[in-house]
Short mmCIF file of C-alpha atoms in Angstrom, two decimals:
data_model
loop_
_atom_site.label_atom_id
_atom_site.label_comp_id
_atom_site.label_asym_id
_atom_site.label_seq_id
_atom_site.Cartn_x
_atom_site.Cartn_y
_atom_site.Cartn_z
CA ARG A 1 -65.22 -25.71 54.20
CA LYS A 2 -62.32 -23.94 55.92
CA LEU A 3 -63.71 -20.65 54.57
CA GLY A 4 -67.13 -21.34 56.07
CA GLY A 5 -68.91 -22.90 53.09
CA THR A 6 -70.43 -26.33 52.58
CA CYS A 7 -69.96 -28.91 49.83
CA ARG A 8 -72.50 -31.67 49.26
CA ARG A 9 -70.80 -34.07 46.85
CA SER A 10 -68.19 -34.53 44.14
CA TYR A 11 -69.38 -36.17 40.93
CA ASP A 12 -66.16 -37.42 39.34
CA ILE A 13 -64.33 -40.60 38.46
CA GLN A 14 -62.18 -40.37 41.60
CA HIS A 15 -65.38 -40.72 43.61
CA PHE A 16 -66.57 -43.58 41.37
CA TRP A 17 -68.90 -41.46 39.24
CA ASP A 18 -68.37 -42.38 35.59
CA LEU A 19 -70.35 -39.64 33.90
CA GLY A 20 -69.71 -41.23 30.53
CA LEU A 21 -72.46 -43.69 31.48
CA GLU A 22 -76.09 -42.66 31.01
CA SER A 23 -77.17 -44.22 34.32
CA TYR A 24 -74.78 -41.95 36.24
CA GLN A 25 -75.84 -38.95 34.16
CA ARG A 26 -79.50 -39.58 35.06
CA THR A 27 -78.66 -39.82 38.77
CA LEU A 28 -76.65 -36.61 38.58
CA LEU A 29 -79.51 -34.74 36.92
CA GLN A 30 -81.98 -36.11 39.47
CA ASP A 31 -79.74 -34.90 42.30
CA LEU A 32 -79.43 -31.54 40.59
CA ALA A 33 -83.21 -31.13 40.44
CA THR A 34 -83.64 -32.38 44.02
CA PHE A 35 -80.90 -30.54 45.88
CA ARG A 36 -80.78 -27.37 43.73
CA PRO A 37 -77.19 -26.36 44.58
CA PHE A 38 -76.38 -22.66 44.80
CA TYR A 39 -73.16 -23.12 42.81
CA LEU A 40 -71.65 -25.90 40.71
CA SER A 41 -67.99 -26.19 39.72
CA LEU A 42 -67.75 -27.97 36.36
CA SER A 43 -64.50 -29.32 34.95
CA PRO A 44 -64.97 -31.86 32.15
CA PRO A 45 -61.92 -34.00 31.29
CA CYS A 46 -59.61 -32.13 28.91
CA THR A 47 -57.27 -35.00 27.94
CA TYR A 48 -58.49 -35.35 24.35
CA LEU A 49 -59.45 -31.71 23.78
CA CYS A 50 -56.38 -29.73 24.81
CA LYS A 51 -53.39 -28.49 22.79
CA LEU A 52 -51.08 -31.03 24.40
CA MET A 53 -53.00 -33.78 22.62
CA ALA A 54 -52.38 -32.36 19.14
CA SER A 55 -49.07 -34.18 18.69
CA ASN A 56 -50.63 -37.53 19.59
CA TRP A 57 -53.52 -37.60 17.11
CA SER A 58 -51.36 -38.77 14.20
CA ARG A 59 -50.29 -41.81 16.23
CA MET A 60 -53.85 -42.90 17.05
CA ARG A 61 -56.05 -45.12 14.93
CA GLY A 62 -59.10 -43.49 13.39
CA ASN A 63 -61.71 -45.39 15.40
CA LYS A 64 -59.92 -44.76 18.69
CA LYS A 65 -59.57 -41.08 17.84
CA PHE A 66 -63.31 -40.86 17.13
CA LEU A 67 -64.25 -42.59 20.39
CA CYS A 68 -61.94 -40.37 22.45
CA LEU A 69 -63.32 -37.21 20.87
CA ARG A 70 -66.90 -38.43 21.30
CA ASP A 71 -66.38 -39.08 25.00
CA GLY A 72 -64.54 -35.80 25.59
CA LEU A 73 -67.11 -33.67 23.79
CA GLY A 74 -69.93 -35.61 25.45
CA HIS A 75 -68.65 -34.51 28.86
CA VAL A 76 -68.42 -30.92 27.62
CA ASP A 77 -72.01 -30.99 26.33
CA LEU A 78 -73.25 -32.42 29.64
CA CYS A 79 -71.48 -29.70 31.61
CA ALA A 80 -72.81 -26.98 29.30
CA TRP A 81 -76.35 -28.30 29.75
CA ILE A 82 -75.94 -28.35 33.55
CA ALA A 83 -74.57 -24.80 33.47
CA LEU A 84 -77.58 -23.70 31.44
CA PHE A 85 -79.90 -25.41 33.96
CA GLN A 86 -78.21 -23.50 36.78
CA LEU A 87 -78.59 -20.26 34.88
CA ARG A 88 -82.27 -20.82 34.05
CA THR A 89 -83.11 -21.70 37.66
CA GLY A 90 -81.42 -18.63 39.14
CA ALA A 91 -78.37 -20.50 40.42
CA PHE A 92 -74.66 -20.19 39.66
CA PHE A 93 -71.89 -22.14 37.93
CA GLY A 94 -68.30 -22.06 36.76
CA MET A 95 -67.00 -24.32 33.99
CA GLU A 96 -63.22 -24.56 33.58
CA HIS A 97 -61.06 -25.82 30.72
CA PRO A 98 -57.62 -24.97 29.27
CA ALA A 99 -57.59 -21.84 27.13
CA GLY A 100 -56.66 -23.73 23.96
CA SER A 101 -59.27 -26.45 24.39
CA LEU A 102 -61.55 -27.51 21.55
CA ALA A 103 -64.41 -27.17 24.04
CA TRP A 104 -64.64 -23.40 23.57
CA ASN A 105 -65.66 -23.89 19.92
CA ARG A 106 -68.36 -26.43 20.77
CA ASP A 107 -71.91 -25.32 19.83
CA SER A 108 -73.24 -26.10 23.32
CA VAL A 109 -70.59 -23.87 24.91
CA GLN A 110 -71.02 -21.10 22.35
CA TYR A 111 -74.77 -21.10 23.08
CA LEU A 112 -74.01 -20.83 26.79
CA LEU A 113 -71.70 -17.88 26.17
CA GLU A 114 -74.49 -16.05 24.33
CA GLN A 115 -76.66 -15.97 27.46
CA GLU A 116 -77.11 -12.82 29.49
CA ASP A 117 -74.87 -12.48 32.57
CA VAL A 118 -72.47 -15.20 31.35
CA ARG A 119 -68.80 -14.27 31.03
CA LEU A 120 -65.70 -16.05 29.76
CA ILE A 121 -62.60 -15.20 31.78
CA THR A 122 -58.95 -16.06 31.13
CA PHE A 123 -55.99 -16.24 33.51
CA ASP A 124 -52.66 -17.98 34.10
CA GLN A 125 -52.54 -20.54 36.88
CA CYS A 126 -48.97 -19.60 37.80
CA MET A 127 -50.53 -16.47 39.33
CA PHE A 128 -52.60 -18.70 41.58
CA GLY A 129 -49.81 -20.95 42.81
CA LEU A 130 -49.47 -23.72 40.22
CA VAL A 131 -45.94 -25.14 40.50
CA SER A 132 -44.25 -28.38 39.44
CA LYS A 133 -44.25 -31.32 41.83
CA GLU A 134 -40.61 -31.49 42.90
CA THR A 135 -38.73 -28.34 41.86
CA LYS A 136 -41.73 -26.07 42.62
CA THR A 137 -41.16 -24.17 39.39
CA PRO A 138 -44.21 -22.13 38.33
CA MET A 139 -46.33 -23.64 35.54
CA GLN A 140 -48.21 -21.09 33.46
CA LYS A 141 -51.22 -23.12 32.18
CA ARG A 142 -53.47 -20.48 30.65
CA THR A 143 -57.02 -21.33 31.69
CA CYS A 144 -60.58 -20.19 30.96
CA ILE A 145 -63.72 -20.29 33.08
CA VAL A 146 -67.20 -19.56 31.79
CA THR A 147 -69.33 -18.36 34.71
CA ASN A 148 -72.25 -16.22 35.82
CA VAL A 149 -70.59 -15.30 39.14
CA PRO A 150 -69.44 -11.64 38.99
CA GLU A 151 -67.15 -12.17 41.96
CA ILE A 152 -65.18 -14.84 40.09
CA VAL A 153 -64.81 -12.47 37.14
CA SER A 154 -63.51 -9.70 39.41
CA ALA A 155 -61.09 -11.96 41.28
CA MET A 156 -59.56 -13.87 38.37
CA ASP A 157 -60.15 -12.39 34.92
CA GLY A 158 -57.02 -11.11 33.20
CA LYS A 159 -54.63 -12.30 35.91
CA TYR A 160 -51.82 -13.17 33.50
CA CYS A 161 -48.23 -13.98 34.37
CA ASP A 162 -46.45 -10.89 35.69
CA GLY A 163 -43.09 -11.99 34.27
CA SER A 164 -41.43 -12.29 37.67
CA HIS A 165 -40.49 -15.96 37.22
CA ARG A 166 -39.59 -18.57 34.63
CA HIS A 167 -41.94 -21.42 33.77
CA GLN A 168 -41.70 -25.19 33.71
CA ARG A 169 -43.19 -26.52 30.47
CA ILE A 170 -46.10 -28.91 31.04
CA GLU A 171 -44.50 -31.90 29.38
CA GLY A 172 -42.40 -34.86 30.50
CA SER A 173 -42.41 -36.22 34.05
CA GLU A 174 -41.25 -35.14 37.48
CA GLY A 175 -41.27 -36.99 40.77
CA GLY A 176 -42.79 -40.08 39.15
CA CYS A 177 -45.77 -38.17 37.76
CA LYS A 178 -46.52 -36.74 34.33
CA ARG A 179 -46.47 -32.95 34.54
CA SER A 180 -49.66 -32.80 32.47
CA VAL A 181 -51.42 -34.95 35.07
CA TRP A 182 -49.97 -32.93 37.97
CA ALA A 183 -51.21 -29.70 36.39
CA GLN A 184 -54.78 -31.04 36.31
CA HIS A 185 -55.04 -30.46 40.05
CA TYR A 186 -56.06 -26.97 41.10
CA PRO A 187 -53.46 -25.24 43.32
CA ASP A 188 -54.67 -24.30 46.81
CA GLN A 189 -54.58 -20.58 46.07
CA MET A 190 -56.85 -21.03 43.06
CA VAL A 191 -59.29 -23.13 45.09
CA ASP A 192 -59.35 -20.54 47.88
CA THR A 193 -59.91 -17.73 45.38
CA LEU A 194 -62.82 -19.55 43.74
CA CYS A 195 -64.41 -20.52 47.06
CA LYS A 196 -64.13 -17.00 48.49
CA ALA A 197 -65.69 -15.56 45.34
CA VAL A 198 -68.63 -18.00 45.56
CA LEU A 199 -69.14 -17.24 49.26
CA ASP A 200 -69.09 -13.50 48.51
CA CYS A 201 -71.68 -14.12 45.80
CA GLN A 202 -73.83 -16.07 48.24
CA LYS A 203 -73.58 -13.31 50.81
CA ARG A 204 -74.57 -10.71 48.21
CA CYS A 205 -77.60 -12.76 47.16
CA PHE A 206 -78.94 -13.53 50.64
CA ASP A 207 -77.94 -10.58 52.83
#
């Protein structure tokens, strides 16, 4: 909003939207068809799909592992479907996940990547201001976004660490918070970059 844009609603668990439930999914899709947003930012939970989870699988029971994977991949499939809806209706999207996530091998995401005008970009979040909670040490967190917004591609693709700083590993805790949880929040610079790119895209489309 501070850059001059508008935001209608956030559909996430922090705003009491449990998109693992079919009733909430139906409401979301109804809103999508009704309001027809120009751009959607999609970020399915990565807890059970990222590299950091690899060391924990051996300690989980088989049925719990299956349920966690089912829920995680279900969110990814939902986001991929929504992205495809945006694409087919002439609107825009960006779907973010860690670079090493299992999501990028998912059939629904691979199908999305095959579509015309869709790009997969990669960058390091330390170049967009991600730092640890207390010591403010940069955290690299290599990240991917699949999008059909050219301005996001231009602003963020290939922005890897320039080697001017050391990194805090995303493990353990700091300031009473797990670093992996802290790193789930987008740094302000990354948010501003994404928002400016979307507003530039909107201006290009309507001017």
